[in-house]
PDB file of C-alpha atoms and ligand atoms in Angstrom:
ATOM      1  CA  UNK A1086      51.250  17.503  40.445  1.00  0.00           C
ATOM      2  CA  UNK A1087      53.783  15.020  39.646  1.00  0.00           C
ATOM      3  CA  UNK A1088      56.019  17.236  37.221  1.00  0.00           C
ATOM      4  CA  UNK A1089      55.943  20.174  39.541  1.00  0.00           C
ATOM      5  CA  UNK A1090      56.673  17.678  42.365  1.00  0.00           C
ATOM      6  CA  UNK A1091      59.777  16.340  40.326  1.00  0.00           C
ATOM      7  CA  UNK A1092      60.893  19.954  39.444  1.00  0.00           C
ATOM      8  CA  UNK A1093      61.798  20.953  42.554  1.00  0.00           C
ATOM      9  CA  UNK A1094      63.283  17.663  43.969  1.00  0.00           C
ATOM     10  CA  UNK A1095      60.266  16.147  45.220  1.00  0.00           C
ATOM     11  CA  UNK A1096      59.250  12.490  44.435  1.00  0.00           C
ATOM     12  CA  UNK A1097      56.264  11.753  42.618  1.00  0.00           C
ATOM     13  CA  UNK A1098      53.167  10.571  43.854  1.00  0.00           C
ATOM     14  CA  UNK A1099      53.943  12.447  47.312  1.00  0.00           C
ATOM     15  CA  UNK A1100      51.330  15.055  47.360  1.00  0.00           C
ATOM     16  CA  UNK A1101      47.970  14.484  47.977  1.00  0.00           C
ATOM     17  CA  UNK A1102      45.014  15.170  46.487  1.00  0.00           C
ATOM     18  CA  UNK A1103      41.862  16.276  47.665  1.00  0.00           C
ATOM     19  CA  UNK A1104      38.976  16.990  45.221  1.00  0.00           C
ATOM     20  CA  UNK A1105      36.975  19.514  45.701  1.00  0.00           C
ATOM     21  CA  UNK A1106      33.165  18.741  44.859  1.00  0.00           C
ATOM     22  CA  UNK A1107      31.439  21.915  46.161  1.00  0.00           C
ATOM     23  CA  UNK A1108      28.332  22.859  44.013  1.00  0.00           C
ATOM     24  CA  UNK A1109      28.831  19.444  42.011  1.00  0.00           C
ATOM     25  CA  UNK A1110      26.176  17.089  42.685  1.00  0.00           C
ATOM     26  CA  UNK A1111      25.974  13.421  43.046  1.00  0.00           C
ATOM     27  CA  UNK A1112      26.610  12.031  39.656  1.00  0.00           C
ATOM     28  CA  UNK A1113      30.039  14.252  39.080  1.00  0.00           C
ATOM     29  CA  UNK A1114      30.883  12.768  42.542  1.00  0.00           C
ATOM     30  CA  UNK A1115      30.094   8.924  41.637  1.00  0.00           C
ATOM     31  CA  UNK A1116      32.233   9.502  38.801  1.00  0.00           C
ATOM     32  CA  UNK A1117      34.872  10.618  40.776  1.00  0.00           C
ATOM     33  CA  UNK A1118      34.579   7.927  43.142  1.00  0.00           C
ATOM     34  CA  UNK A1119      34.694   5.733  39.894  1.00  0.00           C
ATOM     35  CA  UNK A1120      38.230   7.070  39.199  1.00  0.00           C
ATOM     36  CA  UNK A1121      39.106   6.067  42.770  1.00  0.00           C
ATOM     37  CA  UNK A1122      38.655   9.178  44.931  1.00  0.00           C
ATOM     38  CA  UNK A1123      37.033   8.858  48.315  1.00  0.00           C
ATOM     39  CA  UNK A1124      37.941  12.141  50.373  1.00  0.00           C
ATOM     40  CA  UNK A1125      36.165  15.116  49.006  1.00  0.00           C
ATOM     41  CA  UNK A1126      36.744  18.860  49.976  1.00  0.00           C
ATOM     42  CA  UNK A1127      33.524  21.101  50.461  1.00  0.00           C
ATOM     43  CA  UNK A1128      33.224  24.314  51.787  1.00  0.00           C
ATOM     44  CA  UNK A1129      29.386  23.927  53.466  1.00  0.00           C
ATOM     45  CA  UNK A1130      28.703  22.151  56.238  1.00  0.00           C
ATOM     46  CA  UNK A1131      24.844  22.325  54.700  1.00  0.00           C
ATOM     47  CA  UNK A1132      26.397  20.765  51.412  1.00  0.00           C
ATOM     48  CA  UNK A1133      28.272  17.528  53.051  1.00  0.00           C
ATOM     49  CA  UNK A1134      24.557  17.520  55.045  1.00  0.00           C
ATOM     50  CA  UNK A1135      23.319  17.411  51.124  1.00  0.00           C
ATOM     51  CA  UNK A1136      25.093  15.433  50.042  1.00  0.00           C
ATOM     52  CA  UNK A1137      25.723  12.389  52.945  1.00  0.00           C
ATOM     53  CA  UNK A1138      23.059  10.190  52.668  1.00  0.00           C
ATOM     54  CA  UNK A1139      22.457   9.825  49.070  1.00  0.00           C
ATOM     55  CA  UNK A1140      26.334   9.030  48.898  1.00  0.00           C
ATOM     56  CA  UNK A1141      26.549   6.852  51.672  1.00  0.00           C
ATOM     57  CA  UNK A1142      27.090   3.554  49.870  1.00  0.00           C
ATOM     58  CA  UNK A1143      30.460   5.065  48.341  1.00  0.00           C
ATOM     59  CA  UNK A1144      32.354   5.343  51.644  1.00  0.00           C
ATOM     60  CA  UNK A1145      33.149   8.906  51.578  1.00  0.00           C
ATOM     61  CA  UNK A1146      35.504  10.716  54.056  1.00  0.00           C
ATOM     62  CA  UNK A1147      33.714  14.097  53.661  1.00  0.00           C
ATOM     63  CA  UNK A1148      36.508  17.334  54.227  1.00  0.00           C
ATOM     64  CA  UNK A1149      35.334  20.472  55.999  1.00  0.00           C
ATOM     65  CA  UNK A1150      37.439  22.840  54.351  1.00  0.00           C
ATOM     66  CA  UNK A1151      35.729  25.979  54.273  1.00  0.00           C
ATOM     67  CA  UNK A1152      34.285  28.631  57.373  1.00  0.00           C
ATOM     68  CA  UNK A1153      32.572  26.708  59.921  1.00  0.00           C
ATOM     69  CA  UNK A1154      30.103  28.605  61.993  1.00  0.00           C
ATOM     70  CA  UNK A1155      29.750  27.216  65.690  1.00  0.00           C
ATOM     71  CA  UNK A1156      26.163  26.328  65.389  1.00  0.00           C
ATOM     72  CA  UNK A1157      27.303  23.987  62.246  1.00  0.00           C
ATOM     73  CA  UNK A1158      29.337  21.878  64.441  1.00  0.00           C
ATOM     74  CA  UNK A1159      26.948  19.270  64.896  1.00  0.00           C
ATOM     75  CA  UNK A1160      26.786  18.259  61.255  1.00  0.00           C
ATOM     76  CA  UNK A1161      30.692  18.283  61.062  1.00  0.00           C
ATOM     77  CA  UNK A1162      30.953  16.489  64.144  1.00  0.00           C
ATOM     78  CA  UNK A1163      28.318  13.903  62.808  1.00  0.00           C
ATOM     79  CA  UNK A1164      29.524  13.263  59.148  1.00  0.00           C
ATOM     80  CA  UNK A1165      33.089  14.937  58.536  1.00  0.00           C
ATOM     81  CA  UNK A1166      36.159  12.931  58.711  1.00  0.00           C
ATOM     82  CA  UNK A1167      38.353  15.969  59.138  1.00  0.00           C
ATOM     83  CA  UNK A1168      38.239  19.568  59.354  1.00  0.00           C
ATOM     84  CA  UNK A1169      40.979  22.298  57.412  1.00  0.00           C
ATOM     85  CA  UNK A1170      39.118  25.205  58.332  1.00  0.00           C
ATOM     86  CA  UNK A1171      39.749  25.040  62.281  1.00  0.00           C
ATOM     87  CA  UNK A1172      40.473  28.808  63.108  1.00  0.00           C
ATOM     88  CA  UNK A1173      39.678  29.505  66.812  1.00  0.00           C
ATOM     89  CA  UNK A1174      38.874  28.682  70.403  1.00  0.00           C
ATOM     90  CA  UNK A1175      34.943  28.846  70.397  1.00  0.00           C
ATOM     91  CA  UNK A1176      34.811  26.616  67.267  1.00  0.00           C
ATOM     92  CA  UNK A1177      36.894  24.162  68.654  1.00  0.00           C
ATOM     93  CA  UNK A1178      34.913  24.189  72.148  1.00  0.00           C
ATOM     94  CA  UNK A1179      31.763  23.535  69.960  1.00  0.00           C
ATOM     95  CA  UNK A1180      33.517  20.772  68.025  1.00  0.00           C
ATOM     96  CA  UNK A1181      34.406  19.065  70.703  1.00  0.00           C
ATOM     97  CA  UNK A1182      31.304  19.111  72.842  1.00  0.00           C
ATOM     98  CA  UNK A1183      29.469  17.768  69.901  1.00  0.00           C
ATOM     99  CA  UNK A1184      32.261  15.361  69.156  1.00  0.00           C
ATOM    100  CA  UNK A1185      32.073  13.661  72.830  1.00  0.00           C
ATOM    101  CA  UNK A1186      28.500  13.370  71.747  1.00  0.00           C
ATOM    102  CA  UNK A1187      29.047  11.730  68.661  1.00  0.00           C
ATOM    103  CA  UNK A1188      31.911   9.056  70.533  1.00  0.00           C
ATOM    104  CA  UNK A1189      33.902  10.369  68.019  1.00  0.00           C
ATOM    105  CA  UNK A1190      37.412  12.333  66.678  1.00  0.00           C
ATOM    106  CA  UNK A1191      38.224  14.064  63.956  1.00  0.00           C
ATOM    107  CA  UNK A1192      41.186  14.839  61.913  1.00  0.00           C
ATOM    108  CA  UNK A1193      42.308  18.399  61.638  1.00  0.00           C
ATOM    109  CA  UNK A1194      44.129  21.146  60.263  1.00  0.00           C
ATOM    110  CA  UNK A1195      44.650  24.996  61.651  1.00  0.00           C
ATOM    111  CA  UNK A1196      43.643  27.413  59.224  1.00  0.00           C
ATOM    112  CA  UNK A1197      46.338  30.149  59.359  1.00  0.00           C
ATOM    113  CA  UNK A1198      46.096  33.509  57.443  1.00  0.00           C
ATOM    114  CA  UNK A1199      48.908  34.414  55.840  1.00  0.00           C
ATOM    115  CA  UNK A1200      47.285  37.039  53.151  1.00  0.00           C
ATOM    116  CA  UNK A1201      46.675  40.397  54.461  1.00  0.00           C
ATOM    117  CA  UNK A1202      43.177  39.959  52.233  1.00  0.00           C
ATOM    118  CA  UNK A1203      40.201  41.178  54.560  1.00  0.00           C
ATOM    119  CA  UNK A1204      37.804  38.263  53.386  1.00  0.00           C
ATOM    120  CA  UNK A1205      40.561  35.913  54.035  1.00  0.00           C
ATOM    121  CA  UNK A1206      39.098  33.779  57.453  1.00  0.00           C
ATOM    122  CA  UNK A1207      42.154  32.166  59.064  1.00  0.00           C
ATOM    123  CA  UNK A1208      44.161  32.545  62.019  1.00  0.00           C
ATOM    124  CA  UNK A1209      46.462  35.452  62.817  1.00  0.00           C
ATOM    125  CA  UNK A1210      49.783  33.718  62.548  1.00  0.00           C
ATOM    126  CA  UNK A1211      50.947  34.893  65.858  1.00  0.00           C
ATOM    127  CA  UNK A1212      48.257  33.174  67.858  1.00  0.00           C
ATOM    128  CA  UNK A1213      48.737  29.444  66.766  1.00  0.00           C
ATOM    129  CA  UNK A1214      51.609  28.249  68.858  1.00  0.00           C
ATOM    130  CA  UNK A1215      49.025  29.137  72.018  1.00  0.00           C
ATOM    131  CA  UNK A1216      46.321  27.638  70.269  1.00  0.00           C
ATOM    132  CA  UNK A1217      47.859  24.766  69.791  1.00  0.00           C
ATOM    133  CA  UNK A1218      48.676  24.388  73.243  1.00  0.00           C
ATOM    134  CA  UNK A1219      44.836  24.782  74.310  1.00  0.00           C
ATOM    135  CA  UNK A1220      43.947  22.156  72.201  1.00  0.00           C
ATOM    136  CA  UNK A1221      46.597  19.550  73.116  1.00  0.00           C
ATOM    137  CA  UNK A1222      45.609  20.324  76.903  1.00  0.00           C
ATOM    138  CA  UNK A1223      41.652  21.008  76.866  1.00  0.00           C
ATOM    139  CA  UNK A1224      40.139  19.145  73.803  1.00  0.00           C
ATOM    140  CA  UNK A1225      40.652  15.236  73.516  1.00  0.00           C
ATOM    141  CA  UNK A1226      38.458  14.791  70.027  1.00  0.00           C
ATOM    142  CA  UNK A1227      40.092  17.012  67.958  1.00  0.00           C
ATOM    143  CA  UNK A1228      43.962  15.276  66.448  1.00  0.00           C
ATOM    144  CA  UNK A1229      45.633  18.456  65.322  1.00  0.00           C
ATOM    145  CA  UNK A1230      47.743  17.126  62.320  1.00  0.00           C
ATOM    146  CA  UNK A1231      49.104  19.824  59.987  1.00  0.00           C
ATOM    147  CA  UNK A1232      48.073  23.315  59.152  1.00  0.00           C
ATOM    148  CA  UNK A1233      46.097  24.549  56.150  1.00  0.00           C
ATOM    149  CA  UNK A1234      46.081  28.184  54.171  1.00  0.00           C
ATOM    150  CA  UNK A1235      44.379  29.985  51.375  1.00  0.00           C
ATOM    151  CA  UNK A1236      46.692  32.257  48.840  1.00  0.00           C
ATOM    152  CA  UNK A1237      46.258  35.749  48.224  1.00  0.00           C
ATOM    153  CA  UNK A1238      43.912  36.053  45.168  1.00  0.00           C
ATOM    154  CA  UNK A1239      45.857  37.539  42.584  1.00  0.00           C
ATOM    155  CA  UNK A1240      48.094  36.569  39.402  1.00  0.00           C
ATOM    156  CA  UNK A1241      50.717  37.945  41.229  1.00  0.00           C
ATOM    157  CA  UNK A1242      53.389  34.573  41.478  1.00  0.00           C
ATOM    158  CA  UNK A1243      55.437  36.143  44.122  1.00  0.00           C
ATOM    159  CA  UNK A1244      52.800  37.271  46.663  1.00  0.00           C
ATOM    160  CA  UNK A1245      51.019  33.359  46.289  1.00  0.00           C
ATOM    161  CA  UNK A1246      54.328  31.845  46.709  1.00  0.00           C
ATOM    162  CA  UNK A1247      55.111  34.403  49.839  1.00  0.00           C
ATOM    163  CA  UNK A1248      51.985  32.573  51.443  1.00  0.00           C
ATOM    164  CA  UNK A1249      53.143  29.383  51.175  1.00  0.00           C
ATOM    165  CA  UNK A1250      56.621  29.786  52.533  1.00  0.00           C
ATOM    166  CA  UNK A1251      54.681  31.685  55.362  1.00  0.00           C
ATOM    167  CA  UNK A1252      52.741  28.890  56.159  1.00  0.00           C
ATOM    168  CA  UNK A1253      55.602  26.470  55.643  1.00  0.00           C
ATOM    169  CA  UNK A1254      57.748  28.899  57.984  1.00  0.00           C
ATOM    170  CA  UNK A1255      55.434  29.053  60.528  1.00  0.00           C
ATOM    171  CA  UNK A1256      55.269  25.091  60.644  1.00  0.00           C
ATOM    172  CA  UNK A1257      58.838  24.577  60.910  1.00  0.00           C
ATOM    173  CA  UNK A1258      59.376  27.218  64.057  1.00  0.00           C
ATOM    174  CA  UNK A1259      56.141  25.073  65.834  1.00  0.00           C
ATOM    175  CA  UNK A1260      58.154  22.023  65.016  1.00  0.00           C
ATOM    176  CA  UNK A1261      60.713  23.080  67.288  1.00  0.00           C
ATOM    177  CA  UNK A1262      58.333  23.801  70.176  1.00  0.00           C
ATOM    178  CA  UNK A1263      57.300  20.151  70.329  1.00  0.00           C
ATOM    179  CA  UNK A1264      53.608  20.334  71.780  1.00  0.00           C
ATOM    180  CA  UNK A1265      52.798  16.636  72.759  1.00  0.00           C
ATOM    181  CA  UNK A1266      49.929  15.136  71.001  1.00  0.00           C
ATOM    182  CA  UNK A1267      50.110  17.938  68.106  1.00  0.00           C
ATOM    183  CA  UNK A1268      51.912  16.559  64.695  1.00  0.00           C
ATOM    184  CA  UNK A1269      52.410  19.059  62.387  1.00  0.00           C
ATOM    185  CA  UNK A1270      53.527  16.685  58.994  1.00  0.00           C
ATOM    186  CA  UNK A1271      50.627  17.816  56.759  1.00  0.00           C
ATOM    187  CA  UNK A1272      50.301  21.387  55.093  1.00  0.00           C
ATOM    188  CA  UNK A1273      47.257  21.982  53.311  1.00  0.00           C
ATOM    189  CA  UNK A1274      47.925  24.499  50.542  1.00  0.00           C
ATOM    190  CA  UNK A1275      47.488  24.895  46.766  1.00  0.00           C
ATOM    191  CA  UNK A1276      44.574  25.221  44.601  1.00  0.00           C
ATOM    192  CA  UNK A1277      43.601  25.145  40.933  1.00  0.00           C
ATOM    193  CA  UNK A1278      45.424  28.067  40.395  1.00  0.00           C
ATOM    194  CA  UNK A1279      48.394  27.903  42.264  1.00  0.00           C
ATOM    195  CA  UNK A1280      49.266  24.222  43.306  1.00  0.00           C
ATOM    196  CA  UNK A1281      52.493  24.256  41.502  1.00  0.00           C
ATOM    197  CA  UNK A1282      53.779  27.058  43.453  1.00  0.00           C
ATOM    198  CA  UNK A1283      52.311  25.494  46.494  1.00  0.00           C
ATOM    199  CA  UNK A1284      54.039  22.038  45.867  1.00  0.00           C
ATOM    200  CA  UNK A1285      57.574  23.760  45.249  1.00  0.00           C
ATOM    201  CA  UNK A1286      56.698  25.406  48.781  1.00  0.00           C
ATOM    202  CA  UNK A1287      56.401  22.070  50.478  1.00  0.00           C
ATOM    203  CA  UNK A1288      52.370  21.456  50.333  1.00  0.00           C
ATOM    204  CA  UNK A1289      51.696  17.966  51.117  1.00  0.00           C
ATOM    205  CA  UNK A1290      48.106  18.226  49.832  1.00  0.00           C
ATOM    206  CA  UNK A1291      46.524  20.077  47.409  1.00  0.00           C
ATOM    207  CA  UNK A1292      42.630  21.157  47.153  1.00  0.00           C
ATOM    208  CA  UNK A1293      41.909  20.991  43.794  1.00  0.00           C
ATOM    209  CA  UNK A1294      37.895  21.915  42.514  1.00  0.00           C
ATOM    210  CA  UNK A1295      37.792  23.634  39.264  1.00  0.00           C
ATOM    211  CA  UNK A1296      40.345  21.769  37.508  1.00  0.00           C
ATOM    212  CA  UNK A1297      38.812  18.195  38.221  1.00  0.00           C
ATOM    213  CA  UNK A1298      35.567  19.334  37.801  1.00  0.00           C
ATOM    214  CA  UNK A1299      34.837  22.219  35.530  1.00  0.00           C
ATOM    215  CA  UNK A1300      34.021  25.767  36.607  1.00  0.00           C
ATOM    216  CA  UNK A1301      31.518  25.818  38.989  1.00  0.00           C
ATOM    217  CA  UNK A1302      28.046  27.430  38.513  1.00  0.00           C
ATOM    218  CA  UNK A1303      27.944  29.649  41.527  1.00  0.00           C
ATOM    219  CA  UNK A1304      30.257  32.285  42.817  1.00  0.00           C
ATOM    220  CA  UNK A1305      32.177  31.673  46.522  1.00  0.00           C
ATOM    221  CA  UNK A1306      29.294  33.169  48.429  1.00  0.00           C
ATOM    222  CA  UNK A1307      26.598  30.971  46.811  1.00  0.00           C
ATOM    223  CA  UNK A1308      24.444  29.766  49.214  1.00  0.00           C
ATOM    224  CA  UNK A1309      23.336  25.604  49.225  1.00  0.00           C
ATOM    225  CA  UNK A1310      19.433  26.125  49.516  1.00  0.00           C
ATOM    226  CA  UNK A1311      17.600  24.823  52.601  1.00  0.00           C
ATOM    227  CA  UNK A1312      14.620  23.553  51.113  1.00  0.00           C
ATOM    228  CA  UNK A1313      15.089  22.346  47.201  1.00  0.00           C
ATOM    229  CA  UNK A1314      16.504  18.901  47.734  1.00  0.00           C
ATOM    230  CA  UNK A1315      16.406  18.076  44.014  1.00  0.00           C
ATOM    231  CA  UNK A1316      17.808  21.507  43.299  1.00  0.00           C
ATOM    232  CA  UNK A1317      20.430  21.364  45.680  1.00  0.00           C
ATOM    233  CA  UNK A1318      21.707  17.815  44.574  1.00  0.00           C
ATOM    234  CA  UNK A1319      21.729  18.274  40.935  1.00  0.00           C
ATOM    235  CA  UNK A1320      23.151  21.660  41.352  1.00  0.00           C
ATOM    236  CA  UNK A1321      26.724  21.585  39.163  1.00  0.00           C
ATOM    237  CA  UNK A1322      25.094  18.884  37.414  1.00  0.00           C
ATOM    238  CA  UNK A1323      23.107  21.332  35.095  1.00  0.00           C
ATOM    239  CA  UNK A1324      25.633  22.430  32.952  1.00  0.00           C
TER     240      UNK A1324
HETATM  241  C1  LIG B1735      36.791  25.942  46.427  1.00  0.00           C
HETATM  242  C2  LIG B1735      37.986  25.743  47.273  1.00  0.00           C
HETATM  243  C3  LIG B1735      39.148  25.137  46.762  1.00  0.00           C
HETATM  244  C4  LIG B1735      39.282  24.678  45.314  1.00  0.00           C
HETATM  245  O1  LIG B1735      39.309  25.770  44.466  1.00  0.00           O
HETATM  246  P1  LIG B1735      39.555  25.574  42.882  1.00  0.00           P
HETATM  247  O2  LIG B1735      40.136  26.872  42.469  1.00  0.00           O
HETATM  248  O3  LIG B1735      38.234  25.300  42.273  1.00  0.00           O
HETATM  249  O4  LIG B1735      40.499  24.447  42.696  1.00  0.00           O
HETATM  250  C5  LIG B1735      40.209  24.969  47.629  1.00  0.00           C
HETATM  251  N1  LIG B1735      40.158  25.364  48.916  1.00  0.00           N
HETATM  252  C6  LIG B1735      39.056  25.934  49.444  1.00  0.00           C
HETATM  253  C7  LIG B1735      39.062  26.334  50.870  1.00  0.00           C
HETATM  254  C8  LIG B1735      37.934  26.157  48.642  1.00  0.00           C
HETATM  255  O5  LIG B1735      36.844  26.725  49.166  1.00  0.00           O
END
């Protein structure tokens, strides 16, 4: 991170890093936390549910980073510190309602799609700049504070990089439209993969899984399961 910081006139040590731990279970995350991490990136709201309480001595601020269904926003609202993957009005809504709940706020970041990949989740570009305006008028738990995308999937350099300078783009022109109450400092872009590109595209955070902690055991769709506890946590473990 540092060398492709320092490449492109960046100074070291000013991107963040966010580990990823989904599918790892709790012993690959103490020993994280033993090297000094305490945010963590996962994808399932029924995985940070997994994973909260037998954690909760390590002071974990637990990153929502993947698609959030509505009727998951009580557990997000409950034990997230901050959500990546916020991506439209009715999740927001149920966010929020669950938030005022809670007494609490969250942290978060828009998820824009800027890969014309149909699996892709992510808002449409065009529709953020209003979005952002609903949220600094009609939802007082949710501090909007930097946006967040996913590359195209391919070993194509160019067509990665063209998603980053989207998203970077598209922060810059919201910049100028000054929405009170919205800060826009933090983009959330760059995996395994493709962080370098992502850093030389301004990312000021990077979500990094696979290269921390080893290929994972399960493919993007794998599903945490509801009812083996010991299964679930030593899940990643196993290898
Ligand atoms: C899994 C995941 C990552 C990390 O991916 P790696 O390729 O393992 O580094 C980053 N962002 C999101 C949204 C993810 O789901």
């Amino acid at each position: 991170m540092d060398e492709a910081a320092l490449r492109c006139g960046r100074e070291a040590g000013s991107v963040v890093l966010l580990p990823v731990s989904k599918t790892f279970g709790e012993q690959a995350i103490r020993e994280a936390v033993a090297a000094g991490e305490r945010r963590f990136g996962e994808n399932k709201a029924q995985e940070i549910r997994e994973k909260f309480e037998p954690l909760s001595d390590c002071g974990i601020d637990w990153v929502m980073i993947g698609h959030l269904q509505t009727n998951k926003a009580k557990d997000i609202a409950r034990m997230a510190s901050e959500v990546q993957s916020l991506d439209r009005k009715d999740l927001a809504i149920a966010l929020d309602r669950r938030l005022q709940q809670e007494g609490r706020a969250i942290d978060a970041l828009v998820q824009v799609k800027t890969s014309s990949e149909p699996t892709k989740y992510g808002m449409d570009p065009a529709e953020v700049a209003d979005f952002l305006r609903f949220l600094a008028r009609d939802i007082s738990t949710i501090r909007v504070r930097g946006l967040m995308t996913l590359a195209i999937n391919e070993s194509n350099d160019a067509a990665v990089r063209s998603c980053f300078r989207q998203l970077r783009e598209l922060r810059d022109r919201l910049r100028d439209e000054t929405i009170d109450g919205v800060s826009l400092d933090r983009l959330s872009m760059g995996m395994s993969g493709d962080f370098e590109i992502a850093i030389e595209e301004g990312s000021t955070e990077v979500r990094i899984g696979t290269a921390i902690f080893g290929a994972r055991n399960y493919g993007s769709d794998y599903y945490w399961p509801e009812n083996t506890k010991s299964g679930a946590k030593d899940a990643g473990d196993a290898e």
